[in-house]
Amino acid sequence: MSCNIFKRILRLNASARVFSTGPPPATRSPYRYLRTLALGGSVAVTGYTLGAVYPHPYITFISPRPAPAPPDPESPQSIEYIVALEQSLQSLPLLTSLRAQPDADEWYETRPYATYAEELRVNSLTAGALRGPGKLALPPLVRARRDESEAVVVVHVGRGVCGHDGIIHGGLLATILDESLARTAIINLPEKIGVTANLSINYRAPTFADQFIVVRISLIDKAGRKSKVIGKVEDLKGNVLVEAHATFVQPKYAHLLKSKAVQQMMGHPEPAKPTPVLLPPPPPKA
């Protein structure tokens, strides 16, 4: 039955075309289809090429590019890389702007771990195990107020300290925040010795590898053996990546700890200088 109905519909359509007074349907040129196909192909190829050369950060998050393992930190290539990275650090527009501010004399710069004793450095997490190209290639650069009420810390994070490939491990960001916050908090304690009592962190956005990140710290309270600080991690564009607040306390056994080593680890306040504090050259290989 359905077959008979279909045949009737076909006959009606045929008779309608016979008695139609409208103009005949226009025939499309086959070249029009070729032009459309060529245009679509050109757009696709251009989009793919631009995406490969300048990928959106979230594309690298979904499908990161392959990267080699961190190299030997003592190799000539590594030393050359560190020297070039130090030059990039010193020429960052952020640092140039901060050094040119009207209140620049109220700040000083220092490099934590730069003068840290070797026998202590080798057993340190951030100055030893995590130090080197592809990881934490440079000692942090700290720019702090002379009254120690706030500080700006610039750190480079490499590809070898990721959780998800291409994304810095959240635990490493917590470590960087802990040490950066600790510096401001501990300097404001009576004996300049302290430990982390509480650290609360909120991750706001992925932190991509192979970039400089900025930690901004502010002292919010200090009383006796306790100090409280807040901080955040930003990229160089000012996007907030992580936020944190912490409490540090001076232990009752503070007098038993090596305060000189702690000061070397945090970086000594430098006197006012017309030139920035540079990374010391690497020692010659034995």
PDB file of C-alpha atoms in Angstrom:
ATOM      1  CA  MET A   1       0.000   0.000   0.000  1.00  0.00           C
ATOM      2  CA  SER A   2       2.801   2.401   0.912  1.00  0.00           C
ATOM      3  CA  CYS A   3       4.373   1.676  -2.493  1.00  0.00           C
ATOM      4  CA  ASN A   4       1.169   2.760  -4.328  1.00  0.00           C
ATOM      5  CA  ILE A   5       1.018   5.994  -2.309  1.00  0.00           C
ATOM      6  CA  PHE A   6       4.640   6.778  -3.181  1.00  0.00           C
ATOM      7  CA  LYS A   7       3.922   6.247  -6.913  1.00  0.00           C
ATOM      8  CA  ARG A   8       0.931   8.610  -6.756  1.00  0.00           C
ATOM      9  CA  ILE A   9       3.079  11.333  -5.150  1.00  0.00           C
ATOM     10  CA  LEU A  10       5.647  10.982  -7.931  1.00  0.00           C
ATOM     11  CA  ARG A  11       2.934  11.310 -10.643  1.00  0.00           C
ATOM     12  CA  LEU A  12       1.484  14.409  -8.958  1.00  0.00           C
ATOM     13  CA  ASN A  13       4.921  16.040  -8.783  1.00  0.00           C
ATOM     14  CA  ALA A  14       5.533  15.263 -12.466  1.00  0.00           C
ATOM     15  CA  SER A  15       2.200  16.784 -13.536  1.00  0.00           C
ATOM     16  CA  ALA A  16       2.851  19.839 -11.379  1.00  0.00           C
ATOM     17  CA  ARG A  17       6.123  20.447 -13.217  1.00  0.00           C
ATOM     18  CA  VAL A  18       4.351  20.069 -16.594  1.00  0.00           C
ATOM     19  CA  PHE A  19       1.683  22.708 -15.804  1.00  0.00           C
ATOM     20  CA  SER A  20       4.002  25.042 -13.886  1.00  0.00           C
ATOM     21  CA  THR A  21       4.302  28.587 -15.288  1.00  0.00           C
ATOM     22  CA  GLY A  22       7.350  29.563 -13.220  1.00  0.00           C
ATOM     23  CA  PRO A  23      10.860  29.891 -14.667  1.00  0.00           C
ATOM     24  CA  PRO A  24      12.902  26.717 -14.947  1.00  0.00           C
ATOM     25  CA  PRO A  25      15.284  26.068 -12.044  1.00  0.00           C
ATOM     26  CA  ALA A  26      18.715  27.645 -12.535  1.00  0.00           C
ATOM     27  CA  THR A  27      21.533  25.236 -13.116  1.00  0.00           C
ATOM     28  CA  ARG A  28      24.580  25.780 -10.913  1.00  0.00           C
ATOM     29  CA  SER A  29      27.988  25.871 -12.472  1.00  0.00           C
ATOM     30  CA  PRO A  30      30.225  22.990 -11.373  1.00  0.00           C
ATOM     31  CA  TYR A  31      33.028  25.563 -10.861  1.00  0.00           C
ATOM     32  CA  ARG A  32      31.035  27.083  -7.982  1.00  0.00           C
ATOM     33  CA  TYR A  33      31.398  23.887  -5.993  1.00  0.00           C
ATOM     34  CA  LEU A  34      35.120  23.819  -6.738  1.00  0.00           C
ATOM     35  CA  ARG A  35      35.532  27.413  -5.549  1.00  0.00           C
ATOM     36  CA  THR A  36      33.677  26.666  -2.318  1.00  0.00           C
ATOM     37  CA  LEU A  37      35.775  23.563  -1.742  1.00  0.00           C
ATOM     38  CA  ALA A  38      39.015  25.457  -2.411  1.00  0.00           C
ATOM     39  CA  LEU A  39      38.022  28.300  -0.072  1.00  0.00           C
ATOM     40  CA  GLY A  40      37.105  25.895   2.708  1.00  0.00           C
ATOM     41  CA  GLY A  41      40.372  24.033   2.285  1.00  0.00           C
ATOM     42  CA  SER A  42      42.393  27.266   2.407  1.00  0.00           C
ATOM     43  CA  VAL A  43      40.679  28.376   5.610  1.00  0.00           C
ATOM     44  CA  ALA A  44      41.280  24.976   7.204  1.00  0.00           C
ATOM     45  CA  VAL A  45      44.962  24.890   6.246  1.00  0.00           C
ATOM     46  CA  THR A  46      45.522  28.482   7.442  1.00  0.00           C
ATOM     47  CA  GLY A  47      43.787  27.789  10.750  1.00  0.00           C
ATOM     48  CA  TYR A  48      45.795  24.612  11.298  1.00  0.00           C
ATOM     49  CA  THR A  49      49.081  26.386  10.514  1.00  0.00           C
ATOM     50  CA  LEU A  50      48.374  29.303  12.858  1.00  0.00           C
ATOM     51  CA  GLY A  51      47.233  26.915  15.564  1.00  0.00           C
ATOM     52  CA  ALA A  52      50.437  24.893  15.239  1.00  0.00           C
ATOM     53  CA  VAL A  53      52.724  27.942  15.318  1.00  0.00           C
ATOM     54  CA  TYR A  54      50.775  29.995  17.893  1.00  0.00           C
ATOM     55  CA  PRO A  55      48.677  27.486  19.837  1.00  0.00           C
ATOM     56  CA  HIS A  56      46.163  28.732  22.391  1.00  0.00           C
ATOM     57  CA  PRO A  57      47.319  27.883  25.919  1.00  0.00           C
ATOM     58  CA  TYR A  58      44.349  25.639  26.505  1.00  0.00           C
ATOM     59  CA  ILE A  59      45.184  23.675  23.356  1.00  0.00           C
ATOM     60  CA  THR A  60      48.606  22.945  24.856  1.00  0.00           C
ATOM     61  CA  PHE A  61      46.780  21.922  28.035  1.00  0.00           C
ATOM     62  CA  ILE A  62      44.723  19.339  26.129  1.00  0.00           C
ATOM     63  CA  SER A  63      47.500  18.216  23.803  1.00  0.00           C
ATOM     64  CA  PRO A  64      50.925  19.404  25.060  1.00  0.00           C
ATOM     65  CA  ARG A  65      53.931  19.413  22.785  1.00  0.00           C
ATOM     66  CA  PRO A  66      56.628  16.815  23.468  1.00  0.00           C
ATOM     67  CA  ALA A  67      59.610  18.088  25.459  1.00  0.00           C
ATOM     68  CA  PRO A  68      62.960  16.503  26.334  1.00  0.00           C
ATOM     69  CA  ALA A  69      63.887  15.623  29.900  1.00  0.00           C
ATOM     70  CA  PRO A  70      65.792  18.242  31.953  1.00  0.00           C
ATOM     71  CA  PRO A  71      69.475  18.203  30.937  1.00  0.00           C
ATOM     72  CA  ASP A  72      72.536  17.712  33.109  1.00  0.00           C
ATOM     73  CA  PRO A  73      72.820  20.995  35.081  1.00  0.00           C
ATOM     74  CA  GLU A  74      76.632  20.922  34.755  1.00  0.00           C
ATOM     75  CA  SER A  75      76.695  20.624  30.964  1.00  0.00           C
ATOM     76  CA  PRO A  76      77.886  23.589  28.842  1.00  0.00           C
ATOM     77  CA  GLN A  77      74.440  23.778  27.223  1.00  0.00           C
ATOM     78  CA  SER A  78      72.798  24.075  30.643  1.00  0.00           C
ATOM     79  CA  ILE A  79      75.161  26.817  31.783  1.00  0.00           C
ATOM     80  CA  GLU A  80      74.567  28.710  28.552  1.00  0.00           C
ATOM     81  CA  TYR A  81      70.812  28.324  29.024  1.00  0.00           C
ATOM     82  CA  ILE A  82      70.976  29.636  32.603  1.00  0.00           C
ATOM     83  CA  VAL A  83      73.012  32.676  31.546  1.00  0.00           C
ATOM     84  CA  ALA A  84      70.487  33.495  28.808  1.00  0.00           C
ATOM     85  CA  LEU A  85      67.582  32.979  31.203  1.00  0.00           C
ATOM     86  CA  GLU A  86      69.169  35.324  33.743  1.00  0.00           C
ATOM     87  CA  GLN A  87      69.426  37.985  31.042  1.00  0.00           C
ATOM     88  CA  SER A  88      65.754  37.463  30.219  1.00  0.00           C
ATOM     89  CA  LEU A  89      64.870  37.820  33.897  1.00  0.00           C
ATOM     90  CA  GLN A  90      66.770  41.074  34.311  1.00  0.00           C
ATOM     91  CA  SER A  91      65.135  42.569  31.218  1.00  0.00           C
ATOM     92  CA  LEU A  92      61.538  41.715  32.167  1.00  0.00           C
ATOM     93  CA  PRO A  93      59.252  44.761  31.694  1.00  0.00           C
ATOM     94  CA  LEU A  94      57.811  44.090  35.154  1.00  0.00           C
ATOM     95  CA  LEU A  95      61.198  44.499  36.856  1.00  0.00           C
ATOM     96  CA  THR A  96      62.089  47.473  34.689  1.00  0.00           C
ATOM     97  CA  SER A  97      58.842  49.151  35.754  1.00  0.00           C
ATOM     98  CA  LEU A  98      59.296  48.365  39.460  1.00  0.00           C
ATOM     99  CA  ARG A  99      62.866  49.673  39.437  1.00  0.00           C
ATOM    100  CA  ALA A 100      61.658  52.939  37.896  1.00  0.00           C
ATOM    101  CA  GLN A 101      58.874  53.634  40.408  1.00  0.00           C
ATOM    102  CA  PRO A 102      59.096  56.847  42.500  1.00  0.00           C
ATOM    103  CA  ASP A 103      59.410  54.761  45.691  1.00  0.00           C
ATOM    104  CA  ALA A 104      62.120  52.477  44.267  1.00  0.00           C
ATOM    105  CA  ASP A 105      64.546  53.522  47.039  1.00  0.00           C
ATOM    106  CA  GLU A 106      62.166  52.035  49.599  1.00  0.00           C
ATOM    107  CA  TRP A 107      62.763  48.559  48.147  1.00  0.00           C
ATOM    108  CA  TYR A 108      65.768  46.270  47.908  1.00  0.00           C
ATOM    109  CA  GLU A 109      66.575  43.182  45.834  1.00  0.00           C
ATOM    110  CA  THR A 110      68.169  39.929  46.898  1.00  0.00           C
ATOM    111  CA  ARG A 111      68.609  36.373  45.600  1.00  0.00           C
ATOM    112  CA  PRO A 112      67.675  33.605  48.069  1.00  0.00           C
ATOM    113  CA  TYR A 113      70.004  30.573  48.026  1.00  0.00           C
ATOM    114  CA  ALA A 114      72.606  32.452  45.939  1.00  0.00           C
ATOM    115  CA  THR A 115      75.100  32.314  48.850  1.00  0.00           C
ATOM    116  CA  TYR A 116      73.692  29.172  50.493  1.00  0.00           C
ATOM    117  CA  ALA A 117      76.435  26.853  51.756  1.00  0.00           C
ATOM    118  CA  GLU A 118      76.992  23.932  49.385  1.00  0.00           C
ATOM    119  CA  GLU A 119      76.800  21.302  52.141  1.00  0.00           C
ATOM    120  CA  LEU A 120      73.317  22.619  52.955  1.00  0.00           C
ATOM    121  CA  ARG A 121      72.195  23.249  49.378  1.00  0.00           C
ATOM    122  CA  VAL A 122      72.621  19.624  48.274  1.00  0.00           C
ATOM    123  CA  ASN A 123      69.986  18.508  50.793  1.00  0.00           C
ATOM    124  CA  SER A 124      67.544  21.325  50.070  1.00  0.00           C
ATOM    125  CA  LEU A 125      64.419  20.670  48.019  1.00  0.00           C
ATOM    126  CA  THR A 126      64.183  23.924  46.074  1.00  0.00           C
ATOM    127  CA  ALA A 127      67.873  24.852  46.103  1.00  0.00           C
ATOM    128  CA  GLY A 128      69.137  21.319  45.463  1.00  0.00           C
ATOM    129  CA  ALA A 129      66.854  18.581  44.141  1.00  0.00           C
ATOM    130  CA  LEU A 130      64.673  20.945  42.103  1.00  0.00           C
ATOM    131  CA  ARG A 131      67.431  23.276  40.918  1.00  0.00           C
ATOM    132  CA  GLY A 132      68.536  23.207  37.286  1.00  0.00           C
ATOM    133  CA  PRO A 133      67.385  23.797  33.699  1.00  0.00           C
ATOM    134  CA  GLY A 134      63.910  22.475  33.038  1.00  0.00           C
ATOM    135  CA  LYS A 135      63.046  22.764  36.734  1.00  0.00           C
ATOM    136  CA  LEU A 136      63.840  25.795  38.904  1.00  0.00           C
ATOM    137  CA  ALA A 137      66.693  27.038  36.759  1.00  0.00           C
ATOM    138  CA  LEU A 138      67.383  30.280  38.657  1.00  0.00           C
ATOM    139  CA  PRO A 139      67.346  31.340  42.294  1.00  0.00           C
ATOM    140  CA  PRO A 140      64.280  33.519  42.883  1.00  0.00           C
ATOM    141  CA  LEU A 141      64.646  37.252  42.551  1.00  0.00           C
ATOM    142  CA  VAL A 142      63.093  38.979  45.566  1.00  0.00           C
ATOM    143  CA  ARG A 143      62.187  42.647  45.596  1.00  0.00           C
ATOM    144  CA  ALA A 144      61.091  43.564  49.108  1.00  0.00           C
ATOM    145  CA  ARG A 145      60.169  46.726  50.967  1.00  0.00           C
ATOM    146  CA  ARG A 146      62.789  47.807  53.468  1.00  0.00           C
ATOM    147  CA  ASP A 147      60.168  47.737  56.224  1.00  0.00           C
ATOM    148  CA  GLU A 148      59.478  44.069  55.216  1.00  0.00           C
ATOM    149  CA  SER A 149      55.740  44.692  54.860  1.00  0.00           C
ATOM    150  CA  GLU A 150      55.504  43.339  51.315  1.00  0.00           C
ATOM    151  CA  ALA A 151      57.562  41.674  48.613  1.00  0.00           C
ATOM    152  CA  VAL A 152      57.529  40.613  44.972  1.00  0.00           C
ATOM    153  CA  VAL A 153      59.235  37.341  44.029  1.00  0.00           C
ATOM    154  CA  VAL A 154      59.970  36.352  40.434  1.00  0.00           C
ATOM    155  CA  VAL A 155      60.532  32.644  39.726  1.00  0.00           C
ATOM    156  CA  HIS A 156      61.031  30.686  36.505  1.00  0.00           C
ATOM    157  CA  VAL A 157      59.275  27.306  36.330  1.00  0.00           C
ATOM    158  CA  GLY A 158      60.390  24.791  33.716  1.00  0.00           C
ATOM    159  CA  ARG A 159      58.845  21.817  31.951  1.00  0.00           C
ATOM    160  CA  GLY A 160      60.357  19.226  34.306  1.00  0.00           C
ATOM    161  CA  VAL A 161      58.197  20.168  37.327  1.00  0.00           C
ATOM    162  CA  CYS A 162      54.765  19.399  35.882  1.00  0.00           C
ATOM    163  CA  GLY A 163      51.852  17.333  37.099  1.00  0.00           C
ATOM    164  CA  HIS A 164      49.792  17.174  33.928  1.00  0.00           C
ATOM    165  CA  ASP A 165      52.238  17.539  31.044  1.00  0.00           C
ATOM    166  CA  GLY A 166      52.767  21.235  30.378  1.00  0.00           C
ATOM    167  CA  ILE A 167      51.062  22.328  33.628  1.00  0.00           C
ATOM    168  CA  ILE A 168      53.112  23.076  36.745  1.00  0.00           C
ATOM    169  CA  HIS A 169      52.416  20.666  39.608  1.00  0.00           C
ATOM    170  CA  GLY A 170      50.142  22.173  42.243  1.00  0.00           C
ATOM    171  CA  GLY A 171      52.402  20.829  44.972  1.00  0.00           C
ATOM    172  CA  LEU A 172      55.346  22.763  43.569  1.00  0.00           C
ATOM    173  CA  LEU A 173      53.269  25.954  43.506  1.00  0.00           C
ATOM    174  CA  ALA A 174      52.391  25.303  47.145  1.00  0.00           C
ATOM    175  CA  THR A 175      56.104  24.932  47.929  1.00  0.00           C
ATOM    176  CA  ILE A 176      56.982  28.164  46.102  1.00  0.00           C
ATOM    177  CA  LEU A 177      54.195  29.976  47.955  1.00  0.00           C
ATOM    178  CA  ASP A 178      55.239  28.502  51.295  1.00  0.00           C
ATOM    179  CA  GLU A 179      58.844  29.677  50.895  1.00  0.00           C
ATOM    180  CA  SER A 180      57.887  33.077  49.475  1.00  0.00           C
ATOM    181  CA  LEU A 181      55.328  33.776  52.195  1.00  0.00           C
ATOM    182  CA  ALA A 182      57.715  32.454  54.839  1.00  0.00           C
ATOM    183  CA  ARG A 183      60.401  34.947  53.950  1.00  0.00           C
ATOM    184  CA  THR A 184      58.217  37.983  54.689  1.00  0.00           C
ATOM    185  CA  ALA A 185      56.620  36.350  57.724  1.00  0.00           C
ATOM    186  CA  ILE A 186      59.838  35.084  59.345  1.00  0.00           C
ATOM    187  CA  ILE A 187      61.739  38.345  58.922  1.00  0.00           C
ATOM    188  CA  ASN A 188      58.977  39.962  60.994  1.00  0.00           C
ATOM    189  CA  LEU A 189      59.433  37.510  63.900  1.00  0.00           C
ATOM    190  CA  PRO A 190      61.621  38.509  66.875  1.00  0.00           C
ATOM    191  CA  GLU A 191      64.345  35.864  66.326  1.00  0.00           C
ATOM    192  CA  LYS A 192      63.968  35.751  62.512  1.00  0.00           C
ATOM    193  CA  ILE A 193      63.213  32.024  62.823  1.00  0.00           C
ATOM    194  CA  GLY A 194      59.810  30.487  62.101  1.00  0.00           C
ATOM    195  CA  VAL A 195      57.849  27.500  60.850  1.00  0.00           C
ATOM    196  CA  THR A 196      54.611  27.163  58.914  1.00  0.00           C
ATOM    197  CA  ALA A 197      51.625  26.761  61.229  1.00  0.00           C
ATOM    198  CA  ASN A 198      48.936  27.047  58.555  1.00  0.00           C
ATOM    199  CA  LEU A 199      48.924  27.409  54.761  1.00  0.00           C
ATOM    200  CA  SER A 200      45.649  27.724  52.857  1.00  0.00           C
ATOM    201  CA  ILE A 201      45.706  27.716  49.046  1.00  0.00           C
ATOM    202  CA  ASN A 202      43.119  28.331  46.322  1.00  0.00           C
ATOM    203  CA  TYR A 203      44.079  27.432  42.758  1.00  0.00           C
ATOM    204  CA  ARG A 204      42.437  29.825  40.301  1.00  0.00           C
ATOM    205  CA  ALA A 205      43.868  28.825  36.892  1.00  0.00           C
ATOM    206  CA  PRO A 206      46.393  26.407  35.379  1.00  0.00           C
ATOM    207  CA  THR A 207      50.016  27.540  35.594  1.00  0.00           C
ATOM    208  CA  PHE A 208      51.750  26.732  32.328  1.00  0.00           C
ATOM    209  CA  ALA A 209      55.353  25.575  32.266  1.00  0.00           C
ATOM    210  CA  ASP A 210      58.348  27.417  30.809  1.00  0.00           C
ATOM    211  CA  GLN A 211      57.475  30.877  32.059  1.00  0.00           C
ATOM    212  CA  PHE A 212      58.300  33.428  34.730  1.00  0.00           C
ATOM    213  CA  ILE A 213      55.706  33.663  37.484  1.00  0.00           C
ATOM    214  CA  VAL A 214      55.314  36.437  40.049  1.00  0.00           C
ATOM    215  CA  VAL A 215      54.513  35.935  43.725  1.00  0.00           C
ATOM    216  CA  ARG A 216      53.170  38.996  45.556  1.00  0.00           C
ATOM    217  CA  ILE A 217      53.252  38.891  49.362  1.00  0.00           C
ATOM    218  CA  SER A 218      51.824  41.243  51.989  1.00  0.00           C
ATOM    219  CA  LEU A 219      52.152  41.159  55.783  1.00  0.00           C
ATOM    220  CA  ILE A 220      48.731  41.511  57.379  1.00  0.00           C
ATOM    221  CA  ASP A 221      49.489  40.999  61.075  1.00  0.00           C
ATOM    222  CA  LYS A 222      52.324  40.300  63.504  1.00  0.00           C
ATOM    223  CA  ALA A 223      52.095  39.820  67.250  1.00  0.00           C
ATOM    224  CA  GLY A 224      54.732  38.267  69.454  1.00  0.00           C
ATOM    225  CA  ARG A 225      55.837  34.910  68.050  1.00  0.00           C
ATOM    226  CA  LYS A 226      53.213  34.877  65.284  1.00  0.00           C
ATOM    227  CA  SER A 227      52.879  36.591  61.907  1.00  0.00           C
ATOM    228  CA  LYS A 228      50.257  36.326  59.179  1.00  0.00           C
ATOM    229  CA  VAL A 229      50.724  36.934  55.463  1.00  0.00           C
ATOM    230  CA  ILE A 230      48.725  36.723  52.261  1.00  0.00           C
ATOM    231  CA  GLY A 231      49.995  36.157  48.749  1.00  0.00           C
ATOM    232  CA  LYS A 232      49.128  35.290  45.194  1.00  0.00           C
ATOM    233  CA  VAL A 233      50.837  33.866  42.132  1.00  0.00           C
ATOM    234  CA  GLU A 234      50.406  35.705  38.836  1.00  0.00           C
ATOM    235  CA  ASP A 235      51.715  35.345  35.323  1.00  0.00           C
ATOM    236  CA  LEU A 236      53.498  38.270  33.686  1.00  0.00           C
ATOM    237  CA  LYS A 237      50.168  39.517  32.301  1.00  0.00           C
ATOM    238  CA  GLY A 238      48.760  39.873  35.812  1.00  0.00           C
ATOM    239  CA  ASN A 239      46.391  36.896  35.636  1.00  0.00           C
ATOM    240  CA  VAL A 240      45.902  35.404  39.105  1.00  0.00           C
ATOM    241  CA  LEU A 241      46.851  31.720  39.145  1.00  0.00           C
ATOM    242  CA  VAL A 242      46.942  30.871  42.865  1.00  0.00           C
ATOM    243  CA  GLU A 243      45.939  32.671  46.075  1.00  0.00           C
ATOM    244  CA  ALA A 244      47.074  31.830  49.598  1.00  0.00           C
ATOM    245  CA  HIS A 245      47.203  32.983  53.195  1.00  0.00           C
ATOM    246  CA  ALA A 246      49.408  31.593  55.921  1.00  0.00           C
ATOM    247  CA  THR A 247      50.382  31.816  59.570  1.00  0.00           C
ATOM    248  CA  PHE A 248      53.973  31.375  60.744  1.00  0.00           C
ATOM    249  CA  VAL A 249      55.130  31.000  64.334  1.00  0.00           C
ATOM    250  CA  GLN A 250      58.479  31.268  66.037  1.00  0.00           C
ATOM    251  CA  PRO A 251      59.091  27.983  67.889  1.00  0.00           C
ATOM    252  CA  LYS A 252      60.205  27.956  71.499  1.00  0.00           C
ATOM    253  CA  TYR A 253      63.402  26.195  70.408  1.00  0.00           C
ATOM    254  CA  ALA A 254      64.283  28.988  67.926  1.00  0.00           C
ATOM    255  CA  HIS A 255      67.575  29.687  69.686  1.00  0.00           C
ATOM    256  CA  LEU A 256      68.734  26.171  68.800  1.00  0.00           C
ATOM    257  CA  LEU A 257      68.327  26.680  65.047  1.00  0.00           C
ATOM    258  CA  LYS A 258      71.016  28.043  62.748  1.00  0.00           C
ATOM    259  CA  SER A 259      69.779  31.555  62.099  1.00  0.00           C
ATOM    260  CA  LYS A 260      72.746  32.352  59.813  1.00  0.00           C
ATOM    261  CA  ALA A 261      71.822  29.485  57.486  1.00  0.00           C
ATOM    262  CA  VAL A 262      68.199  30.653  57.456  1.00  0.00           C
ATOM    263  CA  GLN A 263      69.311  34.169  56.515  1.00  0.00           C
ATOM    264  CA  GLN A 264      71.456  32.778  53.677  1.00  0.00           C
ATOM    265  CA  MET A 265      68.490  30.754  52.488  1.00  0.00           C
ATOM    266  CA  MET A 266      66.155  33.777  52.487  1.00  0.00           C
ATOM    267  CA  GLY A 267      68.685  36.206  51.055  1.00  0.00           C
ATOM    268  CA  HIS A 268      70.301  39.100  52.896  1.00  0.00           C
ATOM    269  CA  PRO A 269      68.792  42.576  52.524  1.00  0.00           C
ATOM    270  CA  GLU A 270      71.046  44.324  50.036  1.00  0.00           C
ATOM    271  CA  PRO A 271      72.078  47.977  50.389  1.00  0.00           C
ATOM    272  CA  ALA A 272      70.754  50.397  47.800  1.00  0.00           C
ATOM    273  CA  LYS A 273      72.561  49.837  44.510  1.00  0.00           C
ATOM    274  CA  PRO A 274      72.285  51.528  41.101  1.00  0.00           C
ATOM    275  CA  THR A 275      72.517  48.133  39.397  1.00  0.00           C
ATOM    276  CA  PRO A 276      70.369  45.008  39.942  1.00  0.00           C
ATOM    277  CA  VAL A 277      71.524  42.008  41.960  1.00  0.00           C
ATOM    278  CA  LEU A 278      72.736  39.481  39.416  1.00  0.00           C
ATOM    279  CA  LEU A 279      73.095  35.749  39.755  1.00  0.00           C
ATOM    280  CA  PRO A 280      76.686  34.821  40.642  1.00  0.00           C
ATOM    281  CA  PRO A 281      78.507  32.958  37.849  1.00  0.00           C
ATOM    282  CA  PRO A 282      78.507  29.166  38.169  1.00  0.00           C
ATOM    283  CA  PRO A 283      81.626  27.708  39.808  1.00  0.00           C
ATOM    284  CA  PRO A 284      84.152  26.047  37.470  1.00  0.00           C
ATOM    285  CA  LYS A 285      83.824  22.310  37.090  1.00  0.00           C
ATOM    286  CA  ALA A 286      86.387  20.288  39.055  1.00  0.00           C
TER     287      ALA A 286
END
